[in-house]
Tab-separated table of C-alpha atoms in Angstrom:
chain	number	residue	atom	x	y	z
A	1	MET	CA	-14.697	19.569	33.117
A	2	LYS	CA	-13.984	22.794	31.327
A	3	GLU	CA	-11.491	24.850	33.306
A	4	PRO	CA	-12.763	28.247	34.281
A	5	SER	CA	-11.255	30.890	32.073
A	6	SER	CA	-12.444	34.254	30.876
A	7	ASP	CA	-10.842	33.606	27.520
A	8	PRO	CA	-12.742	30.969	25.530
A	9	HIS	CA	-9.858	30.534	23.083
A	10	LEU	CA	-7.487	29.639	25.843
A	11	ALA	CA	-10.038	27.400	27.535
A	12	PHE	CA	-10.710	25.579	24.290
A	13	THR	CA	-7.032	25.160	23.539
A	14	ARG	CA	-6.311	23.686	26.942
A	15	GLN	CA	-9.131	21.213	26.633
A	16	PHE	CA	-8.463	20.320	23.034
A	17	VAL	CA	-4.747	19.774	23.430
A	18	THR	CA	-5.385	17.559	26.445
A	19	ALA	CA	-8.005	15.550	24.565
A	20	LEU	CA	-6.104	15.449	21.284
A	21	PRO	CA	-4.333	12.085	21.756
A	22	ALA	CA	-7.541	10.275	22.662
A	23	LEU	CA	-9.497	11.924	19.854
A	24	HIS	CA	-6.726	11.086	17.419
A	25	GLY	CA	-6.816	7.487	18.626
A	26	PHE	CA	-10.570	7.346	18.162
A	27	VAL	CA	-10.477	8.749	14.637
A	28	PHE	CA	-7.511	6.663	13.538
A	29	SER	CA	-9.070	3.465	14.859
A	30	LEU	CA	-11.995	4.000	12.482
A	31	VAL	CA	-10.201	5.562	9.504
A	32	HIS	CA	-6.969	3.503	9.482
A	33	ASP	CA	-5.140	6.095	7.424
A	34	THR	CA	-2.650	8.530	8.924
A	35	HIS	CA	-3.113	11.378	6.488
A	36	ALA	CA	-6.887	11.108	6.387
A	37	THR	CA	-6.846	11.173	10.186
A	38	ASP	CA	-4.764	14.362	10.146
A	39	ASP	CA	-7.245	16.024	7.821
A	40	LEU	CA	-10.199	14.915	9.899
A	41	MET	CA	-8.543	16.184	13.076
A	42	GLN	CA	-8.423	19.642	11.557
A	43	ASP	CA	-12.101	19.456	10.677
A	44	LEU	CA	-12.820	18.158	14.148
A	45	ALA	CA	-10.973	21.025	15.834
A	46	GLU	CA	-12.895	23.507	13.722
A	47	ARG	CA	-16.290	21.975	14.430
A	48	MET	CA	-15.625	21.697	18.147
A	49	TRP	CA	-14.445	25.294	18.314
A	50	LEU	CA	-17.523	26.546	16.494
A	51	LYS	CA	-19.762	24.708	18.989
A	52	PHE	CA	-17.639	25.363	22.047
A	53	ALA	CA	-20.109	27.908	23.415
A	54	ASP	CA	-22.650	25.058	23.684
A	55	TYR	CA	-20.300	22.709	25.486
A	56	ASP	CA	-21.803	21.398	28.710
A	57	GLU	CA	-19.037	21.535	31.291
A	58	SER	CA	-20.541	18.657	33.234
A	59	ARG	CA	-19.592	16.292	30.392
A	60	PRO	CA	-16.070	15.028	29.802
A	61	PHE	CA	-14.498	16.973	26.948
A	62	VAL	CA	-13.248	13.815	25.217
A	63	ALA	CA	-16.724	12.295	25.177
A	64	TRP	CA	-18.116	15.541	23.777
A	65	GLY	CA	-15.439	15.544	21.074
A	66	ILE	CA	-16.055	11.916	20.195
A	67	GLY	CA	-19.625	12.817	19.272
A	68	PHE	CA	-18.316	15.203	16.625
A	69	ALA	CA	-15.550	12.831	15.574
A	70	ARG	CA	-18.010	10.023	15.039
A	71	LEU	CA	-20.131	12.108	12.686
A	72	LEU	CA	-17.061	13.274	10.793
A	73	VAL	CA	-15.784	9.739	10.360
A	74	MET	CA	-19.156	8.551	9.089
A	75	GLU	CA	-19.272	11.429	6.596
A	76	TRP	CA	-15.731	10.657	5.490
A	77	ARG	CA	-16.474	6.959	5.033
A	78	ARG	CA	-19.489	7.678	2.858
A	79	LYS	CA	-17.310	9.728	0.522
A	80	GLN	CA	-14.632	7.067	0.125
A	81	ARG	CA	-14.696	4.963	-2.969
A	82	ARG	CA	-12.216	2.621	-1.352
A	83	ALA	CA	-11.671	2.697	2.403
A	84	PRO	CA	-8.744	0.758	3.897
A	85	LEU	CA	-11.231	-1.622	5.499
A	86	PRO	CA	-14.528	-2.316	3.668
A	87	LEU	CA	-16.885	-2.137	6.665
A	88	ASP	CA	-20.609	-1.595	6.327
A	89	GLU	CA	-22.137	1.295	8.246
A	90	ALA	CA	-23.695	-0.877	10.954
A	91	THR	CA	-20.344	-2.494	11.764
A	92	LEU	CA	-18.647	0.875	11.723
A	93	GLU	CA	-21.191	2.146	14.249
A	94	LEU	CA	-20.464	-0.830	16.506
A	95	LEU	CA	-16.758	-0.209	16.121
A	96	ALA	CA	-17.246	3.468	16.963
A	97	GLU	CA	-19.103	2.576	20.181
A	98	GLU	CA	-16.316	0.264	21.244
A	99	ALA	CA	-13.649	2.792	20.274
A	100	ALA	CA	-15.368	5.475	22.362
A	101	GLU	CA	-15.163	3.141	25.372
A	102	GLN	CA	-11.533	2.345	24.739
A	103	CYS	CA	-10.674	6.046	24.576
A	104	GLN	CA	-11.640	6.468	28.217
A	105	GLY	CA	-8.421	4.914	29.448
A	106	TYR	CA	-6.258	6.305	26.693
A	107	ASP	CA	-3.875	8.289	28.894
A	108	GLU	CA	-3.073	5.281	31.070
A	109	ARG	CA	-2.443	3.146	28.039
A	110	ILE	CA	-0.110	5.634	26.447
A	111	ASP	CA	1.861	5.742	29.710
A	112	ALA	CA	2.043	1.959	29.611
A	113	LEU	CA	3.146	2.040	25.976
A	114	ARG	CA	6.017	4.393	26.814
A	115	LYS	CA	7.246	2.008	29.479
A	116	CYS	CA	6.905	-0.957	27.132
A	117	LEU	CA	8.867	0.823	24.408
A	118	GLY	CA	11.815	0.841	26.795
A	119	GLN	CA	11.944	-2.929	26.552
A	120	LEU	CA	12.479	-3.026	22.789
A	121	ASN	CA	15.904	-3.701	21.352
A	122	ASP	CA	17.730	-1.319	19.003
A	123	ARG	CA	16.620	-3.112	15.865
A	124	GLN	CA	12.985	-3.009	16.923
A	125	ARG	CA	13.213	0.711	17.733
A	126	ALA	CA	14.893	1.294	14.390
A	127	VAL	CA	12.048	-0.307	12.467
A	128	LEU	CA	9.515	1.791	14.407
A	129	HIS	CA	11.572	4.878	13.645
A	130	LEU	CA	11.567	4.150	9.922
A	131	ARG	CA	7.917	3.188	9.739
A	132	TYR	CA	6.313	5.754	12.016
A	133	GLN	CA	8.711	8.673	12.265
A	134	GLU	CA	9.947	8.694	8.685
A	135	GLU	CA	6.605	7.274	7.486
A	136	ARG	CA	8.382	4.873	5.168
A	137	PRO	CA	6.368	2.105	3.502
A	138	VAL	CA	7.261	-1.464	4.416
A	139	LYS	CA	8.656	-1.996	0.929
A	140	SER	CA	11.039	0.930	1.293
A	141	ILE	CA	12.334	-0.328	4.643
A	142	ALA	CA	12.853	-3.756	3.104
A	143	GLN	CA	14.906	-2.239	0.294
A	144	GLN	CA	17.039	-0.237	2.702
A	145	TRP	CA	17.723	-3.238	4.889
A	146	ASN	CA	18.095	-5.606	1.971
A	147	ARG	CA	15.339	-7.809	3.353
A	148	THR	CA	12.071	-9.046	1.897
A	149	GLN	CA	8.872	-7.109	2.473
A	150	MET	CA	7.516	-10.139	4.312
A	151	ALA	CA	10.482	-10.151	6.703
A	152	VAL	CA	9.937	-6.493	7.602
A	153	TYR	CA	6.208	-7.055	7.981
A	154	LYS	CA	6.847	-9.967	10.340
A	155	MET	CA	9.245	-7.875	12.361
A	156	LEU	CA	6.737	-5.032	12.701
A	157	LYS	CA	3.974	-7.463	13.551
A	158	HIS	CA	6.138	-9.030	16.241
A	159	VAL	CA	6.860	-5.594	17.719
A	160	HIS	CA	3.175	-4.672	17.662
A	161	LEU	CA	2.097	-7.873	19.375
A	162	THR	CA	4.887	-7.613	21.908
A	163	LEU	CA	3.717	-4.102	22.779
A	164	LEU	CA	0.063	-5.192	22.925
A	165	ASP	CA	0.934	-7.989	25.351
A	166	CYS	CA	3.072	-5.693	27.456
A	167	ILE	CA	0.356	-3.032	27.695
A	168	SER	CA	-2.338	-5.562	28.511
A	169	GLN	CA	-0.202	-6.843	31.394
A	170	SER	CA	-0.044	-3.303	32.759
A	171	HIS	CA	-3.770	-2.778	32.204
A	172	PRO	CA	-5.486	-6.171	32.320
A	173	ARG	CA	-8.831	-5.003	30.843
A	174	THR	CA	-7.335	-4.713	27.423
A	175	ALA	CA	-4.320	-3.741	25.468
A	176	PRO	CA	-4.503	-0.197	24.132
B	1	MET	CA	10.674	-10.045	25.656
B	2	ASN	CA	8.861	-13.290	25.052
B	3	SER	CA	7.214	-14.176	21.751
B	4	PRO	CA	3.659	-12.921	21.912
B	5	GLN	CA	0.552	-14.972	21.143
B	6	HIS	CA	-1.378	-13.866	18.106
B	7	SER	CA	-4.421	-14.694	16.019
B	8	PRO	CA	-5.267	-14.593	12.315
B	9	LEU	CA	-7.079	-11.342	13.051
B	10	ASP	CA	-3.813	-9.821	14.303
B	11	ASP	CA	-2.092	-10.840	11.069
B	12	LEU	CA	-4.771	-9.233	8.938
B	13	ALA	CA	-5.062	-6.119	11.089
B	14	THR	CA	-1.316	-5.548	10.962
B	15	LYS	CA	-1.293	-5.908	7.186
B	16	VAL	CA	-4.194	-3.494	6.749
B	17	LEU	CA	-2.691	-0.950	9.135
B	18	LEU	CA	0.681	-1.178	7.406
B	19	ASP	CA	-1.088	-0.815	4.064
B	20	ILE	CA	0.218	-4.044	2.580
B	21	ALA	CA	-3.003	-6.081	2.602
B	22	ASP	CA	-4.576	-7.204	-0.634
B	23	ASP	CA	-8.305	-6.913	-1.320
B	24	ALA	CA	-9.058	-10.459	-0.173
B	25	GLU	CA	-7.306	-9.837	3.143
B	26	ARG	CA	-9.169	-6.560	3.662
B	27	GLU	CA	-12.478	-8.270	3.028
B	28	GLU	CA	-11.606	-11.130	5.348
B	29	LEU	CA	-10.686	-8.712	8.129
B	30	ALA	CA	-13.937	-6.782	7.596
B	31	ARG	CA	-15.839	-10.060	7.877
B	32	LEU	CA	-14.085	-10.963	11.127
B	33	VAL	CA	-14.626	-7.487	12.609
B	34	ALA	CA	-18.338	-7.665	11.798
B	35	ALA	CA	-18.633	-11.140	13.309
B	36	SER	CA	-18.139	-10.576	17.061
B	37	PRO	CA	-17.522	-7.984	19.792
B	38	GLU	CA	-14.283	-9.785	20.695
B	39	SER	CA	-12.972	-9.364	17.161
B	40	ARG	CA	-13.884	-5.687	17.147
B	41	ARG	CA	-12.116	-5.173	20.463
B	42	ARG	CA	-9.019	-6.944	19.238
B	43	PHE	CA	-8.982	-5.012	15.996
B	44	LEU	CA	-9.313	-1.753	17.931
B	45	ASP	CA	-6.416	-2.842	20.154
B	46	ASN	CA	-4.288	-3.087	17.018
B	47	ALA	CA	-5.628	0.115	15.477
B	48	MET	CA	-5.215	2.178	18.637
B	49	LEU	CA	-1.682	0.897	19.116
B	50	HIS	CA	-0.899	1.921	15.554
B	51	GLY	CA	-2.379	5.389	16.188
B	52	MET	CA	-0.397	5.757	19.423
B	53	LEU	CA	2.817	4.804	17.622
B	54	VAL	CA	2.118	7.474	15.003
B	55	ARG	CA	1.773	10.087	17.743
B	56	GLU	CA	4.795	8.837	19.673
B	57	ALA	CA	6.860	8.970	16.496
B	58	ARG	CA	5.849	12.593	15.954
B	59	ALA	CA	7.018	13.324	19.472
B	60	GLY	CA	10.411	11.897	18.524
B	61	SER	CA	10.248	8.812	20.726
B	62	PHE	CA	11.954	6.560	18.192
B	63	ALA	CA	14.677	8.924	17.047
B	64	PRO	CA	18.051	7.220	17.469
B	65	SER	CA	19.414	10.301	19.217
B	66	LYS	CA	18.215	13.618	20.576
B	67	GLY	CA	20.349	15.382	17.993
B	68	GLU	CA	18.487	13.665	15.195
B	69	PHE	CA	15.151	14.437	16.780
B	70	PHE	CA	15.914	18.160	16.847
B	71	ARG	CA	17.317	18.037	13.316
B	72	ASN	CA	14.050	16.447	12.217
B	73	LEU	CA	12.104	19.212	13.894
B	74	GLU	CA	14.220	21.859	12.203
B	75	ASN	CA	13.678	20.219	8.839
B	76	ALA	CA	10.010	19.482	9.389
B	77	PRO	CA	7.637	21.057	6.882
B	78	ALA	CA	5.701	24.063	8.060
B	79	ARG	CA	2.405	22.777	9.278
B	80	GLY	CA	-0.485	25.080	8.618
B	81	ALA	CA	-4.062	24.981	9.735
B	82	ARG	CA	-5.216	28.003	7.845
B	83	ARG	CA	-8.882	27.851	8.652
B	84	LEU	CA	-8.300	27.109	12.287
B	85	ARG	CA	-5.826	29.943	12.560
B	86	HIS	CA	-8.377	32.276	11.022
B	87	LEU	CA	-11.025	31.245	13.491
B	88	LEU	CA	-8.852	31.844	16.495
B	89	LEU	CA	-7.230	35.038	15.318
B	90	PRO	CA	-8.698	37.755	17.517
B	91	ALA	CA	-7.751	36.340	20.855
B	92	ALA	CA	-4.811	36.983	23.062
B	93	ALA	CA	-4.412	33.230	23.113
B	94	LEU	CA	-3.527	33.319	19.437
B	95	VAL	CA	0.136	32.664	19.925
B	96	ILE	CA	-0.389	29.653	22.139
B	97	ILE	CA	-3.182	28.218	20.058
B	98	SER	CA	-1.435	28.727	16.768
B	99	PHE	CA	1.762	27.230	18.008
B	100	LEU	CA	0.120	24.187	19.489
B	101	LEU	CA	-2.266	23.472	16.683
B	102	LEU	CA	0.124	24.250	13.876
B	103	PHE	CA	2.627	21.964	15.457
B	104	LEU	CA	0.177	19.207	16.128
B	105	LEU	CA	-1.842	19.180	12.942
B	106	PRO	CA	-0.132	18.635	9.593
B	107	MET	CA	-1.103	20.516	6.488
B	108	LYS	CA	-3.978	19.627	4.171
B	109	ALA	CA	-3.448	19.194	0.446
B	110	ASN	CA	-5.439	22.297	-0.497
B	111	ALA	CA	-3.605	24.378	2.094
B	112	ALA	CA	-0.312	23.166	0.607
B	113	LEU	CA	-1.490	24.222	-2.834
B	114	ASP	CA	-2.422	27.660	-1.472
B	115	ARG	CA	1.102	28.013	-0.220
B	116	VAL	CA	2.566	27.094	-3.604
B	117	ILE	CA	0.279	29.657	-5.253
B	118	ASP	CA	1.294	32.337	-2.753
B	119	VAL	CA	4.937	31.761	-3.566
B	120	MET	CA	4.210	31.601	-7.283
B	121	SER	CA	2.381	34.939	-7.091
B	122	GLN	CA	5.459	36.684	-5.782
B	123	ALA	CA	7.652	38.328	-8.380
B	124	ARG	CA	10.570	35.939	-8.142
B	125	ASP	CA	12.666	34.897	-11.100
B	126	ARG	CA	12.612	31.244	-11.985
B	127	THR	CA	14.099	29.264	-14.847
B	128	TYR	CA	12.432	26.027	-15.907
B	129	ARG	CA	13.304	23.335	-18.427
B	130	ILE	CA	10.539	21.634	-20.387
B	131	GLU	CA	10.721	17.974	-21.214
B	132	VAL	CA	8.258	16.028	-23.314
B	133	ILE	CA	7.507	12.796	-21.472
B	134	GLU	CA	5.063	11.368	-23.939
B	135	ALA	CA	4.844	12.608	-27.516
B	136	PRO	CA	2.222	11.624	-30.076
B	137	GLN	CA	3.405	9.028	-32.573
B	138	GLU	CA	2.707	11.387	-35.433
B	139	PRO	CA	2.594	15.080	-34.575
B	140	ARG	CA	-0.493	16.401	-36.200
B	141	ASP	CA	-1.526	19.802	-37.426
B	142	SER	CA	1.971	20.716	-38.524
B	143	SER	CA	0.660	21.521	-41.967
B	144	ARG	CA	-2.218	23.686	-40.822
B	145	PRO	CA	-1.714	27.047	-42.509
B	146	ASP	CA	-3.293	28.956	-39.631
B	147	ARG	CA	-0.721	27.614	-37.194
B	148	GLY	CA	2.445	28.141	-39.229
B	149	ARG	CA	5.174	25.705	-40.075
B	150	PHE	CA	6.271	25.097	-36.535
B	151	PRO	CA	3.334	24.943	-34.106
B	152	VAL	CA	4.536	25.944	-30.657
B	153	GLY	CA	3.193	22.815	-28.979
B	154	ASN	CA	5.120	20.482	-31.275
B	155	PHE	CA	8.603	21.686	-30.314
B	156	LEU	CA	8.614	21.853	-26.568
B	157	ASP	CA	11.139	19.157	-25.726
B	158	GLY	CA	14.251	20.854	-24.330
B	159	ALA	CA	12.637	24.296	-24.363
B	160	ALA	CA	13.564	26.801	-21.633
B	161	LEU	CA	11.000	28.809	-19.727
B	162	TRP	CA	11.744	31.872	-17.606
B	163	MET	CA	9.099	33.342	-15.305
B	164	ARG	CA	8.727	36.247	-12.914
B	165	GLY	CA	5.216	37.388	-11.970
B	166	PRO	CA	1.839	36.877	-13.635
B	167	HIS	CA	2.057	37.343	-17.414
B	168	GLU	CA	5.815	37.685	-17.291
B	169	PHE	CA	7.507	34.846	-19.132
B	170	VAL	CA	9.915	33.953	-21.905
B	171	LEU	CA	9.814	30.619	-23.747
B	172	SER	CA	12.770	29.638	-25.909
B	173	GLN	CA	12.462	26.811	-28.452
B	174	ASP	CA	14.911	25.310	-30.912
B	175	LEU	CA	13.170	24.689	-34.236
B	176	PRO	CA	14.035	21.949	-36.746
B	177	ASN	CA	15.297	24.506	-39.285
B	178	GLY	CA	18.022	25.584	-36.854
B	179	GLN	CA	16.293	28.773	-35.800
B	180	LYS	CA	15.526	29.731	-32.246
B	181	ARG	CA	12.052	30.999	-31.440
B	182	LEU	CA	11.307	33.204	-28.463
B	183	ILE	CA	7.839	33.906	-27.132
B	184	GLY	CA	7.359	36.186	-24.159
B	185	ALA	CA	5.354	38.708	-22.224
B	186	ASP	CA	6.336	41.477	-19.840
B	187	GLY	CA	3.013	41.828	-18.055
B	188	LYS	CA	1.798	44.590	-20.405
B	189	GLU	CA	2.338	43.181	-23.867
B	190	SER	CA	3.328	39.853	-25.375
B	191	TRP	CA	5.709	39.222	-28.229
B	192	SER	CA	7.175	36.559	-30.511
B	193	MET	CA	10.283	36.361	-32.695
B	194	ARG	CA	12.010	33.665	-34.739
B	195	GLY	CA	15.626	33.648	-35.867
B	196	GLY	CA	16.549	37.074	-37.234
B	197	GLU	CA	13.019	37.816	-38.414
B	198	GLU	CA	10.838	40.696	-37.268
B	199	VAL	CA	9.379	40.864	-33.769
B	200	ARG	CA	5.602	40.625	-33.472
B	201	VAL	CA	4.195	42.505	-30.490
B	202	SER	CA	0.640	42.411	-29.142
B	203	PRO	CA	-0.952	44.723	-26.553
B	204	ASP	CA	-2.634	41.606	-25.141
B	205	PRO	CA	-0.219	40.128	-22.561
B	206	ALA	CA	-1.742	36.671	-23.045
B	207	ARG	CA	-1.813	36.726	-26.862
B	208	PHE	CA	1.217	34.560	-27.627
B	209	GLY	CA	1.032	32.431	-24.476
B	210	ARG	CA	-2.382	31.283	-25.593
B	211	ALA	CA	-0.775	29.520	-28.503
B	212	ILE	CA	0.247	26.758	-26.173
B	213	PHE	CA	-2.461	24.339	-25.168
B	214	ALA	CA	-4.969	27.012	-24.205
B	215	LYS	CA	-8.218	26.645	-26.054
B	216	ASN	CA	-11.757	27.379	-24.999
B	217	GLY	CA	-10.692	28.262	-21.500
B	218	GLU	CA	-8.437	25.283	-21.077
B	219	ILE	CA	-5.480	25.627	-18.847
B	220	ALA	CA	-2.339	27.129	-20.351
B	221	PHE	CA	0.790	25.891	-18.712
B	222	LEU	CA	2.604	29.142	-19.314
B	223	ASP	CA	0.527	31.027	-16.787
B	224	LEU	CA	1.328	28.699	-13.959
B	225	ARG	CA	-0.138	30.928	-11.286
B	226	THR	CA	-3.535	31.099	-12.972
B	227	GLN	CA	-3.302	27.425	-13.666
B	228	LEU	CA	-2.706	26.642	-10.022
B	229	GLU	CA	-5.693	28.780	-9.020
B	230	GLU	CA	-7.782	26.827	-11.507
B	231	LEU	CA	-6.556	23.586	-10.048
B	232	LYS	CA	-8.430	24.221	-6.819
B	233	ARG	CA	-11.695	24.645	-8.679
B	234	LEU	CA	-11.413	22.040	-11.401
B	235	TYR	CA	-9.279	19.326	-9.858
B	236	GLN	CA	-9.316	16.997	-6.888
B	237	ILE	CA	-6.136	17.729	-4.914
B	238	GLU	CA	-4.476	15.001	-2.887
B	239	TRP	CA	-1.117	14.375	-1.321
B	240	LEU	CA	1.183	12.135	-3.288
B	241	ASP	CA	4.174	12.455	-0.967
B	242	ARG	CA	4.676	14.677	2.027
B	243	THR	CA	7.331	12.693	3.822
B	244	SER	CA	10.336	13.264	1.607
B	245	SER	CA	12.738	15.917	2.840
B	246	ALA	CA	13.651	16.729	-0.783
B	247	SER	CA	10.280	17.524	-2.368
B	248	HIS	CA	6.677	17.322	-1.331
B	249	LYS	CA	4.228	16.250	-4.020
B	250	LEU	CA	0.582	16.908	-4.720
B	251	ILE	CA	-1.472	15.201	-7.369
B	252	ALA	CA	-4.416	16.924	-9.010
B	253	THR	CA	-6.965	14.843	-10.881
B	254	ARG	CA	-9.458	16.495	-13.187
B	255	ARG	CA	-12.935	16.328	-11.662
B	256	SER	CA	-14.862	16.135	-14.922
B	257	ALA	CA	-14.084	14.609	-18.286
B	258	ASP	CA	-16.009	17.500	-19.858
B	259	GLN	CA	-13.538	20.027	-18.534
B	260	GLY	CA	-10.475	20.778	-20.634
B	261	GLY	CA	-6.915	20.676	-19.401
B	262	ALA	CA	-4.510	17.929	-18.471
B	263	ARG	CA	-6.200	14.906	-16.988
B	264	GLU	CA	-3.654	14.688	-14.184
B	265	ILE	CA	-1.134	17.181	-12.831
B	266	GLU	CA	1.668	16.424	-10.413
B	267	LEU	CA	3.188	19.286	-8.424
B	268	TRP	CA	6.539	18.952	-6.701
B	269	PHE	CA	7.510	21.750	-4.359
B	270	HIS	CA	10.139	22.511	-1.776
B	271	PRO	CA	8.919	21.554	1.722
B	272	GLN	CA	10.244	24.700	3.380
B	273	THR	CA	9.949	27.420	0.739
B	274	GLY	CA	6.890	26.250	-1.207
B	275	VAL	CA	8.715	26.971	-4.482
B	276	LEU	CA	7.337	24.845	-7.316
B	277	GLU	CA	10.182	22.614	-8.449
B	278	LYS	CA	8.487	20.364	-10.953
B	279	MET	CA	5.143	20.112	-12.620
B	280	ILE	CA	4.107	17.082	-14.654
B	281	LEU	CA	1.076	17.458	-16.894
B	282	ARG	CA	-0.323	14.186	-18.172
B	283	GLN	CA	-2.802	13.629	-20.980
B	284	LEU	CA	-2.937	17.186	-22.185
B	285	PRO	CA	-5.754	18.240	-24.512
B	286	ARG	CA	-4.572	17.851	-28.082
B	287	GLY	CA	-6.848	20.242	-29.922
B	288	ASN	CA	-3.821	22.356	-30.757
B	289	GLY	CA	-1.471	19.441	-31.355
B	290	GLY	CA	1.506	19.087	-29.052
B	291	PRO	CA	2.607	16.327	-26.686
B	292	HIS	CA	0.506	14.075	-24.505
B	293	SER	CA	2.527	14.718	-21.355
B	294	ILE	CA	5.234	17.153	-20.329
B	295	ALA	CA	7.368	17.906	-17.268
B	296	ILE	CA	8.448	21.414	-16.299
B	297	THR	CA	11.462	21.337	-13.983
B	298	LEU	CA	12.947	24.198	-11.978
B	299	VAL	CA	16.532	24.813	-13.033
B	300	SER	CA	17.410	28.042	-11.247
B	301	THR	CA	16.046	30.841	-9.086
B	302	GLU	CA	18.892	33.218	-9.965
B	303	ALA	CA	17.752	36.806	-10.518
B	304	LEU	CA	17.352	37.778	-14.185
B	305	PRO	CA	18.086	41.207	-15.671
B	306	ALA	CA	15.320	43.725	-14.918
B	307	ASP	CA	14.275	43.995	-18.574
B	308	PHE	CA	14.578	40.285	-19.344
B	309	PHE	CA	10.866	39.902	-20.102
B	310	ARG	CA	10.794	42.779	-22.588
B	311	HIS	CA	11.442	41.817	-26.182
B	312	GLN	CA	14.129	44.513	-26.520
B	313	HIS	CA	16.377	42.479	-24.245
B	314	HIS	CA	16.493	39.654	-26.776
B	315	HIS	CA	17.300	41.401	-30.071
B	316	GLU	CA	19.381	44.152	-31.596
B	317	PRO	CA	17.958	47.685	-31.387
B	318	ASP	CA	17.458	47.881	-35.138
B	319	ARG	CA	15.267	44.773	-35.456
B	320	THR	CA	11.916	45.382	-37.166
B	321	VAL	CA	8.970	45.384	-34.758
B	322	LEU	CA	5.481	44.652	-36.084
B	323	PRO	CA	2.786	45.790	-33.662
B	324	GLU	CA	-0.470	43.851	-33.756
B	325	PRO	CA	-3.768	45.686	-33.294
């Protein structure tokens, strides 16, 4: 529900910032590229702001935003000569429907993730730091640690699956 | 924690999301995702986790210490959402909105280029060194009478370039005969001199700069500001690297083969100041001779003498000056 406010800018900001993680999750799950997701999030914010006067307060803001995000992602995919995952449009539509459903419990899952992160050891946190905070490619991490690319990949995969299992135990319907 | 169970789909999804999958693995994952709702759900589990980790990382959750987290924030590149900021400008909520959105949304490639152009447009002294990365096997045109004995484009390796504002530059080249050649412009007129010979001066501030690569509207590297403006129109701009704390990099690829100019241009700039530190021009047009590819590297931003871009600064007062019509 849109919070009552005489200032539409402030009302939009409150709603958008609250919805941002879920919308980011939705877009990323279909685009699979961090920088492309960032660019699309800017376009999304702009489109939603321009249509904010038409927003029906009886609808959840995230669901309203996902409608825009879905169109943006489809437009983006059509322009890509080489997407990270070569999905046809019908499959992408199915994936978008499922992603929209998954976004509904996004806040709970991120809370679960934060708890699960506390169970990782220092080495596992370090690899997440290098990969996601410093945005280093797997190859670069392997060079720094004097390991093979495969070894770093396996380590990251193990961390991912450990986190997925942990989250799914907190929220039995699904992992994130 | 116990070893988790996993499936072939998890293997492929992790590889794709970490950007280490080959084409066959990407196609196999796409096939699996298309095959069943369970596969799609599992793939989305992986993808959403990856997205959540990206966001958690930006919040500093994996920083080894709080000190490092705050250092990272201090060193983080300015994040601009120019269009969004424009849209939200009139409101009292501007400060809140700008802060939140600028912090949350990183900068687009074209917005980064705008910033580089803004900085380039300011009258700030810069000294660059030119390096020829790829020279033609046999420099051509050197015997063309209309281009003199030493065509400008053929002797760029090791040349120095000083710049201030638009149409204010000095290019210094060492020629094979031991002479030094200077070409410059002070914003009002351009000039050229070689060794102890007379100084040629033109009322056209672009006259002598045009001698280098510019032909039929092609991009001249000497007027970097104009060149950067042209980049937005004629080139596809993408990020090459925006994670390094040393330099951020953009890559511009020419949209059309019919358009002149370098086929590919790499721009390295300082993450905080936006100052252009290096520019690599690959596959330059060779209608005027010259190298295939060059790099222009920032050497210094020390202030130059006020009259540095006037020809009088570079020769004795009694040197002969030949004005061109």
